[in-house]
PDB file of C-alpha atoms in Angstrom:
ATOM      1  CA  UNK V   1     172.882 100.592 -68.861  1.00 51.00           C
ATOM      2  CA  UNK V   2     172.344 104.131 -70.472  1.00 46.00           C
ATOM      3  CA  UNK V   3     168.937 104.258 -69.448  1.00 46.00           C
ATOM      4  CA  UNK V   4     169.678 103.491 -65.469  1.00 52.00           C
ATOM      5  CA  UNK V   5     173.282 105.873 -66.002  1.00 46.00           C
ATOM      6  CA  UNK V   6     170.790 108.787 -67.396  1.00 43.00           C
ATOM      7  CA  UNK V   7     168.158 108.299 -64.307  1.00 47.00           C
ATOM      8  CA  UNK V   8     170.971 108.431 -62.016  1.00 50.00           C
ATOM      9  CA  UNK V   9     172.290 111.890 -63.637  1.00 46.00           C
ATOM     10  CA  UNK V  10     168.849 113.352 -63.508  1.00 47.00           C
ATOM     11  CA  UNK V  11     168.533 112.488 -59.817  1.00 52.00           C
ATOM     12  CA  UNK V  12     171.932 113.995 -58.816  1.00 55.00           C
ATOM     13  CA  UNK V  13     171.314 116.872 -60.517  1.00 61.00           C
ATOM     14  CA  UNK V  14     167.754 117.844 -58.798  1.00 76.00           C
ATOM     15  CA  UNK V  15     168.459 120.128 -56.117  1.00 81.00           C
ATOM     16  CA  UNK V  16     165.613 121.462 -54.991  1.00 82.00           C
ATOM     17  CA  UNK V  17     165.862 120.271 -51.338  1.00 83.00           C
ATOM     18  CA  UNK V  18     169.611 121.053 -51.360  1.00 88.00           C
ATOM     19  CA  UNK V  19     173.241 119.974 -51.198  1.00 88.00           C
ATOM     20  CA  UNK V  20     175.404 117.675 -49.553  1.00 88.00           C
ATOM     21  CA  UNK V  21     178.764 118.727 -51.599  1.00 91.00           C
ATOM     22  CA  UNK V  22     179.047 122.547 -50.422  1.00 91.00           C
ATOM     23  CA  UNK V  23     181.119 124.120 -47.387  1.00 91.00           C
ATOM     24  CA  UNK V  24     180.799 123.380 -44.117  1.00 89.00           C
ATOM     25  CA  UNK V  25     178.791 126.679 -42.238  1.00 90.00           C
ATOM     26  CA  UNK V  26     180.957 128.359 -40.006  1.00 94.00           C
ATOM     27  CA  UNK V  27     180.062 127.576 -36.376  1.00 93.00           C
ATOM     28  CA  UNK V  28     177.203 124.882 -37.500  1.00 92.00           C
ATOM     29  CA  UNK V  29     177.210 121.231 -38.059  1.00 92.00           C
ATOM     30  CA  UNK V  30     175.568 121.842 -41.629  1.00 92.00           C
ATOM     31  CA  UNK V  31     176.821 122.257 -45.694  1.00 88.00           C
ATOM     32  CA  UNK V  32     175.245 125.632 -47.422  1.00 85.00           C
ATOM     33  CA  UNK V  33     171.900 124.781 -48.804  1.00 86.00           C
ATOM     34  CA  UNK V  34     171.881 121.479 -46.672  1.00 87.00           C
ATOM     35  CA  UNK V  35     169.169 119.095 -46.999  1.00 87.00           C
ATOM     36  CA  UNK V  36     169.121 117.813 -43.653  1.00 89.00           C
ATOM     37  CA  UNK V  37     168.880 121.092 -41.615  1.00 89.00           C
ATOM     38  CA  UNK V  38     165.632 121.583 -39.834  1.00 88.00           C
ATOM     39  CA  UNK V  39     162.712 123.577 -41.430  1.00 82.00           C
ATOM     40  CA  UNK V  40     161.091 126.246 -39.272  1.00 81.00           C
ATOM     41  CA  UNK V  41     157.480 125.934 -38.459  1.00 83.00           C
ATOM     42  CA  UNK V  42     154.873 127.032 -40.494  1.00 83.00           C
ATOM     43  CA  UNK V  43     152.940 129.818 -38.851  1.00 86.00           C
ATOM     44  CA  UNK V  44     150.042 131.648 -40.596  1.00 85.00           C
ATOM     45  CA  UNK V  45     149.477 135.178 -40.516  1.00 84.00           C
ATOM     46  CA  UNK V  46     146.885 137.019 -39.658  1.00 82.00           C
ATOM     47  CA  UNK V  47     144.601 138.630 -42.290  1.00 85.00           C
ATOM     48  CA  UNK V  48     145.072 141.830 -40.979  1.00 83.00           C
ATOM     49  CA  UNK V  49     147.759 144.400 -40.083  1.00 82.00           C
ATOM     50  CA  UNK V  50     148.663 143.406 -36.277  1.00 89.00           C
ATOM     51  CA  UNK V  51     146.294 140.541 -36.014  1.00 89.00           C
ATOM     52  CA  UNK V  52     147.738 137.848 -33.846  1.00 87.00           C
ATOM     53  CA  UNK V  53     149.399 134.762 -35.853  1.00 91.00           C
ATOM     54  CA  UNK V  54     148.254 131.423 -35.401  1.00 90.00           C
ATOM     55  CA  UNK V  55     151.548 130.677 -32.653  1.00 93.00           C
ATOM     56  CA  UNK V  56     150.450 133.566 -30.628  1.00 96.00           C
ATOM     57  CA  UNK V  57     148.977 133.898 -26.983  1.00 97.00           C
ATOM     58  CA  UNK V  58     146.220 136.010 -27.061  1.00 97.00           C
ATOM     59  CA  UNK V  59     146.757 137.969 -23.843  1.00 97.00           C
ATOM     60  CA  UNK V  60     143.677 140.088 -24.234  1.00 95.00           C
ATOM     61  CA  UNK V  61     140.869 140.099 -27.162  1.00 87.00           C
ATOM     62  CA  UNK V  62     138.615 142.741 -25.795  1.00 92.00           C
ATOM     63  CA  UNK V  63     136.618 140.726 -23.312  1.00 90.00           C
ATOM     64  CA  UNK V  64     137.995 139.754 -20.280  1.00 92.00           C
ATOM     65  CA  UNK V  65     140.906 139.517 -18.093  1.00 92.00           C
ATOM     66  CA  UNK V  66     141.459 136.146 -17.944  1.00 93.00           C
ATOM     67  CA  UNK V  67     145.186 136.120 -19.005  1.00 96.00           C
ATOM     68  CA  UNK V  68     145.991 138.610 -16.338  1.00 96.00           C
ATOM     69  CA  UNK V  69     146.104 138.919 -12.349  1.00 94.00           C
ATOM     70  CA  UNK V  70     146.241 142.149 -10.249  1.00 92.00           C
ATOM     71  CA  UNK V  71     149.202 143.057  -8.315  1.00 91.00           C
ATOM     72  CA  UNK V  72     147.279 145.640  -6.549  1.00 85.00           C
ATOM     73  CA  UNK V  73     144.097 146.553  -4.339  1.00 84.00           C
ATOM     74  CA  UNK V  74     141.860 147.158  -7.592  1.00 85.00           C
ATOM     75  CA  UNK V  75     140.362 145.999 -10.851  1.00 89.00           C
ATOM     76  CA  UNK V  76     141.079 147.358 -14.197  1.00 94.00           C
ATOM     77  CA  UNK V  77     138.660 148.355 -16.731  1.00 92.00           C
ATOM     78  CA  UNK V  78     137.210 146.246 -19.498  1.00 94.00           C
ATOM     79  CA  UNK V  79     134.692 147.951 -22.152  1.00 93.00           C
ATOM     80  CA  UNK V  80     134.475 148.480 -25.348  1.00 92.00           C
ATOM     81  CA  UNK V  81     137.251 146.056 -26.727  1.00 93.00           C
ATOM     82  CA  UNK V  82     139.741 147.688 -24.592  1.00 94.00           C
ATOM     83  CA  UNK V  83     141.452 147.774 -21.178  1.00 94.00           C
ATOM     84  CA  UNK V  84     142.167 150.501 -19.105  1.00 92.00           C
ATOM     85  CA  UNK V  85     144.220 151.506 -16.159  1.00 92.00           C
ATOM     86  CA  UNK V  86     142.192 152.779 -13.065  1.00 93.00           C
ATOM     87  CA  UNK V  87     144.332 155.102 -11.643  1.00 90.00           C
ATOM     88  CA  UNK V  88     145.544 153.142  -7.958  1.00 92.00           C
ATOM     89  CA  UNK V  89     143.974 150.234  -8.675  1.00 92.00           C
ATOM     90  CA  UNK V  90     148.180 148.624  -9.177  1.00 93.00           C
ATOM     91  CA  UNK V  91     149.694 147.149 -11.880  1.00 94.00           C
ATOM     92  CA  UNK V  92     148.436 143.986 -13.853  1.00 96.00           C
ATOM     93  CA  UNK V  93     150.662 140.766 -14.593  1.00 97.00           C
ATOM     94  CA  UNK V  94     150.149 137.980 -17.222  1.00 98.00           C
ATOM     95  CA  UNK V  95     149.380 134.692 -15.695  1.00 97.00           C
ATOM     96  CA  UNK V  96     151.766 133.050 -17.822  1.00 97.00           C
ATOM     97  CA  UNK V  97     155.719 133.860 -17.820  1.00 97.00           C
ATOM     98  CA  UNK V  98     157.941 134.737 -20.658  1.00 97.00           C
ATOM     99  CA  UNK V  99     161.451 134.778 -21.472  1.00 97.00           C
ATOM    100  CA  UNK V 100     162.234 135.676 -24.774  1.00 98.00           C
ATOM    101  CA  UNK V 101     159.300 137.054 -26.817  1.00 98.00           C
ATOM    102  CA  UNK V 102     158.003 138.665 -29.704  1.00 98.00           C
ATOM    103  CA  UNK V 103     155.046 141.122 -28.375  1.00 98.00           C
ATOM    104  CA  UNK V 104     152.402 143.401 -30.200  1.00 98.00           C
ATOM    105  CA  UNK V 105     150.317 146.240 -28.083  1.00 97.00           C
ATOM    106  CA  UNK V 106     147.835 148.977 -28.941  1.00 97.00           C
ATOM    107  CA  UNK V 107     147.809 151.909 -26.582  1.00 97.00           C
ATOM    108  CA  UNK V 108     146.337 155.307 -26.434  1.00 97.00           C
ATOM    109  CA  UNK V 109     147.023 158.219 -24.156  1.00 96.00           C
ATOM    110  CA  UNK V 110     143.555 159.719 -22.687  1.00 93.00           C
ATOM    111  CA  UNK V 111     141.793 162.004 -25.210  1.00 86.00           C
ATOM    112  CA  UNK V 112     141.432 165.116 -22.582  1.00 84.00           C
ATOM    113  CA  UNK V 113     145.055 166.383 -22.050  1.00 87.00           C
ATOM    114  CA  UNK V 114     145.750 166.768 -18.046  1.00 85.00           C
ATOM    115  CA  UNK V 115     149.411 167.673 -17.067  1.00 84.00           C
ATOM    116  CA  UNK V 116     151.946 167.678 -18.917  1.00 83.00           C
ATOM    117  CA  UNK V 117     155.912 165.939 -18.826  1.00 90.00           C
ATOM    118  CA  UNK V 118     155.689 161.956 -17.317  1.00 89.00           C
ATOM    119  CA  UNK V 119     152.454 163.136 -15.758  1.00 85.00           C
ATOM    120  CA  UNK V 120     150.577 163.103 -18.994  1.00 86.00           C
ATOM    121  CA  UNK V 121     149.313 159.575 -19.986  1.00 87.00           C
ATOM    122  CA  UNK V 122     151.481 158.055 -18.428  1.00 92.00           C
ATOM    123  CA  UNK V 123     152.188 154.149 -17.989  1.00 94.00           C
ATOM    124  CA  UNK V 124     155.026 151.424 -18.795  1.00 97.00           C
ATOM    125  CA  UNK V 125     155.162 147.267 -20.617  1.00 98.00           C
ATOM    126  CA  UNK V 126     157.280 145.634 -18.484  1.00 98.00           C
ATOM    127  CA  UNK V 127     159.140 142.754 -19.882  1.00 98.00           C
ATOM    128  CA  UNK V 128     159.902 139.993 -17.397  1.00 98.00           C
ATOM    129  CA  UNK V 129     158.356 142.409 -14.973  1.00 97.00           C
ATOM    130  CA  UNK V 130     161.825 144.557 -14.801  1.00 97.00           C
ATOM    131  CA  UNK V 131     162.591 146.040 -18.145  1.00 98.00           C
ATOM    132  CA  UNK V 132     160.174 149.108 -19.055  1.00 98.00           C
ATOM    133  CA  UNK V 133     159.421 150.300 -22.314  1.00 98.00           C
ATOM    134  CA  UNK V 134     157.541 153.617 -21.410  1.00 97.00           C
ATOM    135  CA  UNK V 135     154.093 154.423 -22.450  1.00 97.00           C
ATOM    136  CA  UNK V 136     153.743 157.833 -22.584  1.00 95.00           C
ATOM    137  CA  UNK V 137     151.693 160.875 -24.190  1.00 94.00           C
ATOM    138  CA  UNK V 138     154.799 162.141 -25.970  1.00 93.00           C
ATOM    139  CA  UNK V 139     152.705 164.171 -29.474  1.00 92.00           C
ATOM    140  CA  UNK V 140     154.147 168.166 -28.731  1.00 92.00           C
ATOM    141  CA  UNK V 141     154.970 167.421 -24.926  1.00 92.00           C
ATOM    142  CA  UNK V 142     158.402 168.205 -23.614  1.00 91.00           C
ATOM    143  CA  UNK V 143     159.804 165.865 -21.060  1.00 92.00           C
ATOM    144  CA  UNK V 144     163.092 164.334 -20.785  1.00 91.00           C
ATOM    145  CA  UNK V 145     164.655 162.054 -23.305  1.00 92.00           C
ATOM    146  CA  UNK V 146     164.580 158.933 -21.805  1.00 94.00           C
ATOM    147  CA  UNK V 147     161.347 158.685 -20.312  1.00 93.00           C
ATOM    148  CA  UNK V 148     159.259 159.804 -23.837  1.00 95.00           C
ATOM    149  CA  UNK V 149     157.019 157.165 -25.282  1.00 95.00           C
ATOM    150  CA  UNK V 150     159.160 154.327 -26.534  1.00 96.00           C
ATOM    151  CA  UNK V 151     162.252 154.905 -24.265  1.00 95.00           C
ATOM    152  CA  UNK V 152     164.147 151.932 -22.441  1.00 97.00           C
ATOM    153  CA  UNK V 153     163.070 153.881 -19.528  1.00 95.00           C
ATOM    154  CA  UNK V 154     166.030 155.900 -17.633  1.00 95.00           C
ATOM    155  CA  UNK V 155     168.627 154.302 -20.546  1.00 96.00           C
ATOM    156  CA  UNK V 156     168.087 155.035 -24.126  1.00 96.00           C
ATOM    157  CA  UNK V 157     165.935 157.601 -25.950  1.00 95.00           C
ATOM    158  CA  UNK V 158     164.026 156.480 -29.098  1.00 96.00           C
ATOM    159  CA  UNK V 159     165.552 156.829 -31.773  1.00 96.00           C
ATOM    160  CA  UNK V 160     162.201 158.720 -33.037  1.00 95.00           C
ATOM    161  CA  UNK V 161     159.059 160.386 -31.799  1.00 95.00           C
ATOM    162  CA  UNK V 162     156.444 158.842 -33.605  1.00 94.00           C
ATOM    163  CA  UNK V 163     153.933 159.060 -31.523  1.00 95.00           C
ATOM    164  CA  UNK V 164     149.847 160.212 -32.459  1.00 95.00           C
ATOM    165  CA  UNK V 165     147.632 162.793 -31.098  1.00 94.00           C
ATOM    166  CA  UNK V 166     146.057 162.035 -27.528  1.00 95.00           C
ATOM    167  CA  UNK V 167     143.405 159.360 -27.897  1.00 95.00           C
ATOM    168  CA  UNK V 168     144.318 157.989 -31.109  1.00 96.00           C
ATOM    169  CA  UNK V 169     145.640 154.139 -30.790  1.00 96.00           C
ATOM    170  CA  UNK V 170     149.249 153.604 -31.228  1.00 96.00           C
ATOM    171  CA  UNK V 171     150.938 150.151 -31.455  1.00 96.00           C
ATOM    172  CA  UNK V 172     154.116 148.440 -29.887  1.00 98.00           C
ATOM    173  CA  UNK V 173     156.155 145.726 -31.661  1.00 98.00           C
ATOM    174  CA  UNK V 174     158.456 144.619 -29.545  1.00 98.00           C
ATOM    175  CA  UNK V 175     161.164 141.604 -29.810  1.00 98.00           C
ATOM    176  CA  UNK V 176     163.152 140.801 -26.584  1.00 98.00           C
ATOM    177  CA  UNK V 177     165.770 138.655 -25.656  1.00 98.00           C
ATOM    178  CA  UNK V 178     165.985 137.869 -22.293  1.00 97.00           C
ATOM    179  CA  UNK V 179     169.721 138.110 -20.459  1.00 97.00           C
ATOM    180  CA  UNK V 180     171.304 134.534 -19.400  1.00 97.00           C
ATOM    181  CA  UNK V 181     173.190 134.306 -16.100  1.00 97.00           C
ATOM    182  CA  UNK V 182     174.683 131.553 -14.904  1.00 95.00           C
ATOM    183  CA  UNK V 183     174.088 131.370 -11.115  1.00 93.00           C
ATOM    184  CA  UNK V 184     174.666 134.559 -10.335  1.00 93.00           C
ATOM    185  CA  UNK V 185     176.681 135.597 -13.008  1.00 96.00           C
ATOM    186  CA  UNK V 186     175.556 138.028 -16.003  1.00 97.00           C
ATOM    187  CA  UNK V 187     176.532 136.140 -19.401  1.00 96.00           C
ATOM    188  CA  UNK V 188     174.184 138.305 -21.724  1.00 97.00           C
ATOM    189  CA  UNK V 189     172.678 141.020 -21.325  1.00 97.00           C
ATOM    190  CA  UNK V 190     168.871 141.673 -22.041  1.00 97.00           C
ATOM    191  CA  UNK V 191     168.125 143.150 -25.786  1.00 98.00           C
ATOM    192  CA  UNK V 192     165.201 144.374 -27.239  1.00 98.00           C
ATOM    193  CA  UNK V 193     163.642 145.691 -31.067  1.00 98.00           C
ATOM    194  CA  UNK V 194     161.067 148.252 -30.566  1.00 98.00           C
ATOM    195  CA  UNK V 195     158.601 149.751 -33.244  1.00 97.00           C
ATOM    196  CA  UNK V 196     155.999 152.426 -32.477  1.00 95.00           C
ATOM    197  CA  UNK V 197     153.581 152.841 -35.397  1.00 95.00           C
ATOM    198  CA  UNK V 198     155.588 150.955 -37.806  1.00 94.00           C
ATOM    199  CA  UNK V 199     158.697 153.433 -37.041  1.00 96.00           C
ATOM    200  CA  UNK V 200     161.888 151.401 -35.916  1.00 97.00           C
ATOM    201  CA  UNK V 201     162.418 153.181 -32.163  1.00 96.00           C
ATOM    202  CA  UNK V 202     165.128 150.649 -30.980  1.00 98.00           C
ATOM    203  CA  UNK V 203     167.331 148.096 -33.205  1.00 98.00           C
ATOM    204  CA  UNK V 204     168.815 145.304 -31.134  1.00 98.00           C
ATOM    205  CA  UNK V 205     169.568 147.693 -28.605  1.00 98.00           C
ATOM    206  CA  UNK V 206     171.576 146.286 -25.534  1.00 98.00           C
ATOM    207  CA  UNK V 207     169.659 147.012 -22.549  1.00 97.00           C
ATOM    208  CA  UNK V 208     171.689 148.269 -18.945  1.00 96.00           C
ATOM    209  CA  UNK V 209     169.711 146.107 -16.468  1.00 97.00           C
ATOM    210  CA  UNK V 210     166.251 146.307 -14.784  1.00 97.00           C
ATOM    211  CA  UNK V 211     164.631 149.708 -15.275  1.00 95.00           C
ATOM    212  CA  UNK V 212     164.723 151.818 -12.043  1.00 93.00           C
ATOM    213  CA  UNK V 213     164.022 155.722 -11.454  1.00 91.00           C
ATOM    214  CA  UNK V 214     167.052 158.187 -10.997  1.00 87.00           C
ATOM    215  CA  UNK V 215     169.704 155.451 -10.677  1.00 91.00           C
ATOM    216  CA  UNK V 216     172.001 153.772 -12.889  1.00 92.00           C
ATOM    217  CA  UNK V 217     170.303 149.955 -13.808  1.00 92.00           C
ATOM    218  CA  UNK V 218     172.410 147.421 -12.607  1.00 95.00           C
ATOM    219  CA  UNK V 219     171.409 143.589 -13.443  1.00 97.00           C
ATOM    220  CA  UNK V 220     171.273 140.995 -10.605  1.00 96.00           C
ATOM    221  CA  UNK V 221     170.512 136.768 -11.075  1.00 96.00           C
ATOM    222  CA  UNK V 222     166.647 136.278 -12.049  1.00 97.00           C
ATOM    223  CA  UNK V 223     164.262 133.463 -13.013  1.00 96.00           C
ATOM    224  CA  UNK V 224     164.901 132.755 -16.902  1.00 95.00           C
ATOM    225  CA  UNK V 225     160.767 133.247 -17.236  1.00 97.00           C
ATOM    226  CA  UNK V 226     158.489 136.010 -15.636  1.00 97.00           C
ATOM    227  CA  UNK V 227     155.503 137.941 -15.811  1.00 98.00           C
ATOM    228  CA  UNK V 228     154.505 140.873 -18.692  1.00 98.00           C
ATOM    229  CA  UNK V 229     152.965 143.920 -16.211  1.00 98.00           C
ATOM    230  CA  UNK V 230     151.596 146.885 -17.427  1.00 97.00           C
ATOM    231  CA  UNK V 231     151.691 149.682 -15.098  1.00 94.00           C
ATOM    232  CA  UNK V 232     149.266 151.366 -13.036  1.00 92.00           C
ATOM    233  CA  UNK V 233     151.035 155.052 -13.089  1.00 93.00           C
ATOM    234  CA  UNK V 234     147.777 157.294 -12.126  1.00 90.00           C
ATOM    235  CA  UNK V 235     146.660 158.105 -15.629  1.00 92.00           C
ATOM    236  CA  UNK V 236     143.647 156.255 -17.637  1.00 93.00           C
ATOM    237  CA  UNK V 237     145.537 155.034 -19.821  1.00 96.00           C
ATOM    238  CA  UNK V 238     143.838 151.716 -22.820  1.00 96.00           C
ATOM    239  CA  UNK V 239     144.998 149.100 -24.064  1.00 97.00           C
ATOM    240  CA  UNK V 240     144.030 146.688 -26.501  1.00 96.00           C
ATOM    241  CA  UNK V 241     145.217 143.670 -29.122  1.00 96.00           C
ATOM    242  CA  UNK V 242     147.609 141.981 -26.840  1.00 97.00           C
ATOM    243  CA  UNK V 243     149.720 138.891 -28.257  1.00 97.00           C
ATOM    244  CA  UNK V 244     152.792 137.474 -27.841  1.00 98.00           C
ATOM    245  CA  UNK V 245     154.875 134.698 -29.534  1.00 97.00           C
ATOM    246  CA  UNK V 246     157.444 132.475 -27.248  1.00 97.00           C
ATOM    247  CA  UNK V 247     160.865 132.725 -29.363  1.00 95.00           C
ATOM    248  CA  UNK V 248     162.644 130.455 -26.808  1.00 73.00           C
ATOM    249  CA  UNK V 249     163.599 126.995 -28.513  1.00 60.00           C
ATOM    250  CA  UNK V 250     164.070 128.681 -32.073  1.00 50.00           C
ATOM    251  CA  UNK V 251     167.516 127.870 -31.875  1.00 52.00           C
ATOM    252  CA  UNK V 252     166.873 124.309 -32.036  1.00 49.00           C
ATOM    253  CA  UNK V 253     166.937 125.207 -35.512  1.00 48.00           C
ATOM    254  CA  UNK V 254     170.555 125.882 -35.542  1.00 50.00           C
ATOM    255  CA  UNK V 255     171.226 122.602 -33.727  1.00 49.00           C
TER     256      UNK V 255
END
């Protein structure tokens, strides 16, 4: 009996996997340190910083445009591991559609400086085909604050100008939470977090609505998922190492 009691005590004292006698977490069906709480999936990170983790969708590996379709009359250039805007060719959009995502994009403005303000290395990254994170050569380039690199265009300037010199590769890391609608009614706006070259530009910033030029943004009912779009703004901006992770469904861990 003594041995049985000691064995039982030893088992009850082993809390490596959690506790079932702790308080309930507010709004959740779990105890603090609950052993029955679902565990997150295992994701293998890339060997090098900026590389795609194991659960990412590789949208551009440097070889072809198999994940993209043109929204114009022409084609973008693929060469030497990068994708380049061909002015006048039109935007390109992903064939797959997305909602909540983590996105990594690397881009470079032309080495040769031509023009100024918004006519210098201009392009854009449109989440769900609607919400633009501005791409612009903002290195020693005066323009309006909510139009410079990293801006939520026409809405929020970035917290910092962290752009490198023209021709150098820049990296965006973006976390986007898509808006939610019930029919025509907006029940949750879109939010975005943006880092440029490792510098925080927006921290869970509420977006005012889809991007418009010289107007106030406002929401309208939309699909739950839509394409990622790269903009042709008549400037030969280059892109490379584009990958994306779907985040919708991760809330299942809390249910």
